Amino acid sequence: MAGVIVQRLLSSVLVIVGALILVFFILYLLPGDPVLIMLAGAPASPETVQNLRHQLGLDQPVWVQLGTYLWDMLRGDFGRSLVSDDPVLPKIWEQFPATALLTLVSSCVAVALGVVLGVLSAIHKGRAVDLFARIVSLFGISMPTFWSGILLILIFSVQLQWLPAMGSEGVRTLILPALTLGLVGAGFIVRMVRNSMLEVLGEPFIVTLRSKGLPEQIVMYRHALRNALIPAITMVGIQIGELMAGAVVIETVFSRQGIGRLLADAITAKDLPVVQGVVFFTAIAYVVVNLLVDISYSIVDPRVRRSL
């Protein structure tokens, strides 16, 4: 198992470097001059603009800028914001806990709702529970997060006045954003668990277990569900990364603090160091989650453990 983890870590480094290179070229090709944005329209001579561009290394060839950028990022030097001139790393550390909490709670909502509805939908195929689960799945997959977020604000904040619509303080302000993100993940997980469960229930070993007289609950939840969770675990890992990416929209809709909102503001201002730092942190978080998913395979399925 240790060898597998080492292989995953090595491949993860390549993924992170690839993500950094991709973001660098996307930001490099975006219209707008970061130096002029820093000056914020203040009158400046061409010499001043050129000197500032030289200080930032923006007058170097693109490959030199790329090499310097990768070397600085990989050794932990995130630079300073082009807009506020503040160090990038403290800004990210300040906002990251809020996004991590939102992603964690949203993931719990998605997994709990998705697994429960997926199992009930498979067990009661063709009944009212199955129809309800498929409607929830279709809603979560089809509806954009900004639309469903606004819809939940209209219902629970404007009409019923049960929950606050905006802010980052307290547990109550976390409920609507987490529910909005959680519905998206739950939609995919419901469909995956339902299909996996139906496939497992048609396997010969399920028929054998039932013929031996095992109680239906043991057959369903101890044998069938455990085998059906293998593909669902992969979907959970992917969805956690998607939820963290979706925090960019949700934190803007609900006016929450977090790296999602920090990223959106940095892209608007073309604040390259902040954008690159946020992407670096997000890529690391996504890689760690997928590594944990790979490890969990051996815990859920003994066959994977034996093959390792």
Tab-separated table of C-alpha atoms in Angstrom:
chain	number	residue	atom	x	y	z
A	1	MET	CA	0.000	0.000	0.000
A	2	ALA	CA	2.910	2.357	0.746
A	3	GLY	CA	4.213	1.891	-2.794
A	4	VAL	CA	0.821	2.768	-4.249
A	5	ILE	CA	0.657	5.936	-2.136
A	6	VAL	CA	4.135	6.974	-3.313
A	7	GLN	CA	3.107	6.450	-6.950
A	8	ARG	CA	-0.039	8.514	-6.414
A	9	LEU	CA	1.982	11.300	-4.795
A	10	LEU	CA	4.441	11.409	-7.703
A	11	SER	CA	1.628	11.568	-10.237
A	12	SER	CA	-0.069	14.223	-8.099
A	13	VAL	CA	2.980	16.466	-8.390
A	14	LEU	CA	2.680	16.278	-12.179
A	15	VAL	CA	-1.019	17.154	-11.950
A	16	ILE	CA	-0.302	20.213	-9.798
A	17	VAL	CA	2.488	21.426	-12.104
A	18	GLY	CA	0.238	20.911	-15.137
A	19	ALA	CA	-2.564	22.905	-13.490
A	20	LEU	CA	-0.169	25.747	-12.690
A	21	ILE	CA	1.150	25.866	-16.260
A	22	LEU	CA	-2.387	25.883	-17.679
A	23	VAL	CA	-3.491	28.717	-15.394
A	24	PHE	CA	-0.369	30.712	-16.234
A	25	PHE	CA	-1.059	30.651	-19.972
A	26	ILE	CA	-4.782	31.344	-19.522
A	27	LEU	CA	-4.019	34.449	-17.465
A	28	TYR	CA	-1.207	35.428	-19.814
A	29	LEU	CA	-3.602	35.440	-22.782
A	30	LEU	CA	-6.349	37.389	-21.020
A	31	PRO	CA	-6.764	40.966	-22.272
A	32	GLY	CA	-5.575	43.788	-20.035
A	33	ASP	CA	-2.244	44.971	-18.637
A	34	PRO	CA	-1.596	44.116	-14.955
A	35	VAL	CA	0.664	47.163	-14.623
A	36	LEU	CA	-2.077	49.542	-15.765
A	37	ILE	CA	-4.490	47.794	-13.411
A	38	MET	CA	-2.065	48.343	-10.522
A	39	LEU	CA	-1.837	52.024	-11.365
A	40	ALA	CA	-5.671	52.117	-11.314
A	41	GLY	CA	-5.879	54.780	-13.966
A	42	ALA	CA	-3.465	57.158	-12.195
A	43	PRO	CA	-1.388	59.292	-14.539
A	44	ALA	CA	2.031	57.749	-15.111
A	45	SER	CA	4.787	58.346	-17.578
A	46	PRO	CA	5.860	55.605	-20.002
A	47	GLU	CA	9.126	55.343	-18.078
A	48	THR	CA	7.259	54.656	-14.842
A	49	VAL	CA	5.148	51.970	-16.495
A	50	GLN	CA	8.223	50.366	-18.033
A	51	ASN	CA	10.142	50.392	-14.737
A	52	LEU	CA	7.239	48.791	-12.896
A	53	ARG	CA	6.894	46.144	-15.593
A	54	HIS	CA	10.622	45.439	-15.268
A	55	GLN	CA	10.363	45.111	-11.463
A	56	LEU	CA	7.572	42.566	-11.849
A	57	GLY	CA	9.466	40.658	-14.548
A	58	LEU	CA	6.676	41.204	-17.072
A	59	ASP	CA	9.133	42.403	-19.704
A	60	GLN	CA	10.838	39.000	-19.777
A	61	PRO	CA	10.053	36.357	-22.445
A	62	VAL	CA	7.082	34.197	-21.635
A	63	TRP	CA	9.194	31.079	-21.009
A	64	VAL	CA	11.377	32.963	-18.527
A	65	GLN	CA	8.254	34.224	-16.740
A	66	LEU	CA	6.871	30.668	-16.661
A	67	GLY	CA	10.063	29.210	-15.209
A	68	THR	CA	10.334	31.909	-12.550
A	69	TYR	CA	6.661	31.502	-11.672
A	70	LEU	CA	6.882	27.696	-11.293
A	71	TRP	CA	10.064	27.885	-9.229
A	72	ASP	CA	8.590	30.489	-6.884
A	73	MET	CA	5.325	28.576	-6.459
A	74	LEU	CA	6.959	25.218	-5.782
A	75	ARG	CA	9.225	26.696	-3.110
A	76	GLY	CA	6.315	28.468	-1.405
A	77	ASP	CA	6.892	32.020	-2.612
A	78	PHE	CA	3.444	33.219	-3.697
A	79	GLY	CA	4.526	36.816	-4.220
A	80	ARG	CA	2.491	39.919	-3.451
A	81	SER	CA	-0.867	41.087	-4.707
A	82	LEU	CA	-0.651	43.420	-7.680
A	83	VAL	CA	-3.667	45.365	-6.391
A	84	SER	CA	-3.093	45.736	-2.639
A	85	ASP	CA	0.644	44.862	-2.479
A	86	ASP	CA	-0.142	42.486	0.401
A	87	PRO	CA	1.547	39.060	0.617
A	88	VAL	CA	-0.580	36.471	-1.158
A	89	LEU	CA	-0.097	33.565	1.255
A	90	PRO	CA	-1.620	35.281	4.347
A	91	LYS	CA	-4.606	36.376	2.219
A	92	ILE	CA	-5.240	32.777	1.182
A	93	TRP	CA	-4.770	31.378	4.690
A	94	GLU	CA	-7.227	33.959	5.985
A	95	GLN	CA	-9.953	32.951	3.524
A	96	PHE	CA	-9.286	29.218	3.155
A	97	PRO	CA	-10.988	28.009	6.409
A	98	ALA	CA	-14.342	29.498	5.348
A	99	THR	CA	-14.222	27.730	1.977
A	100	ALA	CA	-12.996	24.477	3.537
A	101	LEU	CA	-15.897	24.531	6.018
A	102	LEU	CA	-18.418	25.212	3.253
A	103	THR	CA	-16.990	22.402	1.126
A	104	LEU	CA	-16.973	19.962	4.055
A	105	VAL	CA	-20.574	20.642	5.059
A	106	SER	CA	-21.717	20.563	1.419
A	107	SER	CA	-19.952	17.223	0.925
A	108	CYS	CA	-21.667	15.772	3.995
A	109	VAL	CA	-25.042	16.931	2.653
A	110	ALA	CA	-24.288	15.500	-0.790
A	111	VAL	CA	-23.066	12.117	0.500
A	112	ALA	CA	-25.828	11.663	3.080
A	113	LEU	CA	-28.622	12.703	0.737
A	114	GLY	CA	-27.160	10.953	-2.308
A	115	VAL	CA	-26.446	7.582	-0.685
A	116	VAL	CA	-29.752	7.404	1.209
A	117	LEU	CA	-31.893	8.379	-1.784
A	118	GLY	CA	-29.848	6.208	-4.140
A	119	VAL	CA	-30.271	3.105	-1.983
A	120	LEU	CA	-33.983	3.725	-1.378
A	121	SER	CA	-34.503	4.365	-5.084
A	122	ALA	CA	-32.875	1.038	-6.011
A	123	ILE	CA	-34.708	-0.961	-3.345
A	124	HIS	CA	-38.116	0.570	-4.193
A	125	LYS	CA	-37.631	0.737	-7.954
A	126	GLY	CA	-40.697	2.032	-9.795
A	127	ARG	CA	-42.400	3.339	-6.642
A	128	ALA	CA	-42.983	6.830	-5.287
A	129	VAL	CA	-39.628	6.897	-3.442
A	130	ASP	CA	-37.827	6.051	-6.679
A	131	LEU	CA	-39.647	8.844	-8.531
A	132	PHE	CA	-38.824	11.357	-5.785
A	133	ALA	CA	-35.141	10.366	-5.769
A	134	ARG	CA	-34.876	10.713	-9.535
A	135	ILE	CA	-36.526	14.154	-9.415
A	136	VAL	CA	-34.020	15.289	-6.767
A	137	SER	CA	-31.186	13.890	-8.882
A	138	LEU	CA	-32.426	15.609	-12.036
A	139	PHE	CA	-32.871	18.906	-10.190
A	140	GLY	CA	-29.370	18.779	-8.723
A	141	ILE	CA	-27.709	17.911	-12.024
A	142	SER	CA	-29.679	20.282	-14.261
A	143	MET	CA	-29.985	23.488	-12.258
A	144	PRO	CA	-27.077	25.976	-12.170
A	145	THR	CA	-25.893	26.697	-8.638
A	146	PHE	CA	-26.482	30.442	-8.927
A	147	TRP	CA	-30.115	29.820	-9.939
A	148	SER	CA	-30.848	27.261	-7.214
A	149	GLY	CA	-29.088	29.513	-4.677
A	150	ILE	CA	-31.283	32.464	-5.598
A	151	LEU	CA	-34.344	30.191	-5.486
A	152	LEU	CA	-33.483	29.031	-1.951
A	153	ILE	CA	-32.930	32.653	-0.895
A	154	LEU	CA	-36.388	33.599	-2.222
A	155	ILE	CA	-38.049	30.705	-0.384
A	156	PHE	CA	-36.246	30.514	2.965
A	157	SER	CA	-35.034	34.101	3.378
A	158	VAL	CA	-37.525	36.331	1.599
A	159	GLN	CA	-40.798	34.404	1.907
A	160	LEU	CA	-40.400	32.303	5.064
A	161	GLN	CA	-37.691	34.467	6.684
A	162	TRP	CA	-36.186	31.429	8.396
A	163	LEU	CA	-32.554	31.874	7.373
A	164	PRO	CA	-30.292	34.821	6.504
A	165	ALA	CA	-29.575	35.322	2.833
A	166	MET	CA	-26.038	36.664	3.128
A	167	GLY	CA	-23.041	36.768	5.415
A	168	SER	CA	-20.402	34.470	6.844
A	169	GLU	CA	-21.054	34.700	10.562
A	170	GLY	CA	-22.651	31.835	12.457
A	171	VAL	CA	-24.076	28.459	11.574
A	172	ARG	CA	-27.337	29.800	10.166
A	173	THR	CA	-25.548	31.632	7.343
A	174	LEU	CA	-23.920	28.348	6.312
A	175	ILE	CA	-27.127	26.350	5.813
A	176	LEU	CA	-28.358	27.759	2.506
A	177	PRO	CA	-24.949	27.817	0.741
A	178	ALA	CA	-24.177	24.273	1.903
A	179	LEU	CA	-27.606	23.039	0.818
A	180	THR	CA	-27.212	24.698	-2.593
A	181	LEU	CA	-23.844	23.071	-3.217
A	182	GLY	CA	-24.901	19.786	-1.619
A	183	LEU	CA	-27.858	19.379	-3.989
A	184	VAL	CA	-25.488	19.466	-6.959
A	185	GLY	CA	-23.290	16.693	-5.570
A	186	ALA	CA	-26.278	14.688	-4.367
A	187	GLY	CA	-27.765	14.635	-7.871
A	188	PHE	CA	-24.763	12.780	-9.297
A	189	ILE	CA	-24.330	10.504	-6.272
A	190	VAL	CA	-28.013	9.451	-6.291
A	191	ARG	CA	-27.758	8.352	-9.902
A	192	MET	CA	-24.455	6.533	-9.374
A	193	VAL	CA	-25.567	4.707	-6.206
A	194	ARG	CA	-28.917	3.760	-7.737
A	195	ASN	CA	-27.374	2.274	-10.883
A	196	SER	CA	-24.634	0.463	-8.934
A	197	MET	CA	-27.135	-0.909	-6.444
A	198	LEU	CA	-29.445	-2.206	-9.178
A	199	GLU	CA	-26.497	-3.857	-10.913
A	200	VAL	CA	-25.320	-5.548	-7.712
A	201	LEU	CA	-28.834	-6.729	-6.820
A	202	GLY	CA	-28.876	-8.657	-10.102
A	203	GLU	CA	-25.645	-10.533	-9.319
A	204	PRO	CA	-25.785	-14.307	-8.652
A	205	PHE	CA	-24.279	-14.016	-5.158
A	206	ILE	CA	-27.269	-11.916	-4.043
A	207	VAL	CA	-29.614	-14.664	-5.209
A	208	THR	CA	-27.473	-17.203	-3.316
A	209	LEU	CA	-27.568	-15.159	-0.104
A	210	ARG	CA	-31.331	-14.845	-0.306
A	211	SER	CA	-31.723	-18.555	-0.994
A	212	LYS	CA	-29.740	-19.293	2.160
A	213	GLY	CA	-32.369	-17.452	4.167
A	214	LEU	CA	-30.384	-14.365	5.180
A	215	PRO	CA	-32.572	-11.458	6.287
A	216	GLU	CA	-33.237	-8.933	3.564
A	217	GLN	CA	-31.687	-6.075	5.550
A	218	ILE	CA	-28.378	-7.952	5.867
A	219	VAL	CA	-28.408	-8.790	2.146
A	220	MET	CA	-29.118	-5.175	1.213
A	221	TYR	CA	-26.980	-3.166	3.577
A	222	ARG	CA	-24.128	-5.529	4.421
A	223	HIS	CA	-23.467	-7.203	1.075
A	224	ALA	CA	-25.181	-5.326	-1.760
A	225	LEU	CA	-24.498	-1.788	-0.532
A	226	ARG	CA	-20.845	-2.482	0.237
A	227	ASN	CA	-20.213	-3.673	-3.315
A	228	ALA	CA	-22.262	-0.843	-4.808
A	229	LEU	CA	-20.263	1.832	-2.983
A	230	ILE	CA	-17.039	1.201	-4.945
A	231	PRO	CA	-17.983	3.301	-8.014
A	232	ALA	CA	-19.856	5.729	-5.764
A	233	ILE	CA	-16.668	6.482	-3.813
A	234	THR	CA	-15.016	7.635	-7.024
A	235	MET	CA	-17.935	9.947	-7.696
A	236	VAL	CA	-17.743	11.322	-4.140
A	237	GLY	CA	-14.067	12.193	-4.613
A	238	ILE	CA	-14.772	13.948	-7.903
A	239	GLN	CA	-17.725	15.818	-6.429
A	240	ILE	CA	-15.696	17.177	-3.510
A	241	GLY	CA	-13.373	18.812	-6.009
A	242	GLU	CA	-16.361	20.103	-7.977
A	243	LEU	CA	-17.915	21.518	-4.804
A	244	MET	CA	-14.730	23.392	-3.967
A	245	ALA	CA	-14.743	24.845	-7.480
A	246	GLY	CA	-18.439	25.689	-7.149
A	247	ALA	CA	-17.670	27.734	-4.047
A	248	VAL	CA	-16.550	30.546	-6.400
A	249	VAL	CA	-20.154	31.076	-7.519
A	250	ILE	CA	-21.820	30.306	-4.194
A	251	GLU	CA	-19.650	32.653	-2.152
A	252	THR	CA	-20.480	35.412	-4.614
A	253	VAL	CA	-24.238	34.717	-4.558
A	254	PHE	CA	-24.416	34.557	-0.755
A	255	SER	CA	-21.760	37.263	-0.162
A	256	ARG	CA	-19.600	34.900	1.864
A	257	GLN	CA	-15.924	35.217	2.617
A	258	GLY	CA	-13.645	32.530	1.180
A	259	ILE	CA	-11.065	31.774	-1.469
A	260	GLY	CA	-13.829	31.457	-4.072
A	261	ARG	CA	-14.786	35.083	-3.703
A	262	LEU	CA	-11.119	36.023	-3.403
A	263	LEU	CA	-10.476	34.244	-6.703
A	264	ALA	CA	-13.402	35.936	-8.454
A	265	ASP	CA	-12.219	39.391	-7.360
A	266	ALA	CA	-8.618	38.581	-8.372
A	267	ILE	CA	-9.674	37.431	-11.860
A	268	THR	CA	-11.687	40.619	-12.352
A	269	ALA	CA	-8.674	42.736	-11.353
A	270	LYS	CA	-6.247	40.398	-13.185
A	271	ASP	CA	-4.310	40.030	-9.946
A	272	LEU	CA	-2.111	37.196	-11.219
A	273	PRO	CA	-0.272	36.209	-8.005
A	274	VAL	CA	-3.535	35.838	-6.076
A	275	VAL	CA	-5.157	33.771	-8.846
A	276	GLN	CA	-2.123	31.508	-9.120
A	277	GLY	CA	-1.910	31.052	-5.358
A	278	VAL	CA	-5.583	30.108	-5.045
A	279	VAL	CA	-5.301	27.641	-7.927
A	280	PHE	CA	-2.224	26.103	-6.307
A	281	PHE	CA	-4.071	25.552	-3.018
A	282	THR	CA	-7.161	24.225	-4.781
A	283	ALA	CA	-5.106	21.777	-6.844
A	284	ILE	CA	-3.389	20.453	-3.719
A	285	ALA	CA	-6.735	20.005	-1.949
A	286	TYR	CA	-8.190	18.177	-4.963
A	287	VAL	CA	-5.163	15.871	-5.194
A	288	VAL	CA	-5.286	15.063	-1.467
A	289	VAL	CA	-8.987	14.206	-1.677
A	290	ASN	CA	-8.421	11.856	-4.612
A	291	LEU	CA	-5.502	10.217	-2.779
A	292	LEU	CA	-7.778	9.552	0.194
A	293	VAL	CA	-10.373	8.114	-2.186
A	294	ASP	CA	-7.787	5.715	-3.622
A	295	ILE	CA	-6.826	4.588	-0.121
A	296	SER	CA	-10.470	4.102	0.853
A	297	TYR	CA	-10.893	1.547	-1.966
A	298	SER	CA	-8.744	-0.942	-0.047
A	299	ILE	CA	-10.833	-0.395	3.083
A	300	VAL	CA	-14.213	-0.902	1.411
A	301	ASP	CA	-13.261	-3.711	-0.999
A	302	PRO	CA	-10.946	-6.506	0.229
A	303	ARG	CA	-10.277	-7.509	-3.401
A	304	VAL	CA	-8.479	-4.226	-4.006
A	305	ARG	CA	-6.410	-4.763	-0.862
A	306	ARG	CA	-5.398	-8.253	-2.001
A	307	SER	CA	-4.451	-7.007	-5.479
A	308	LEU	CA	-2.198	-4.379	-3.922
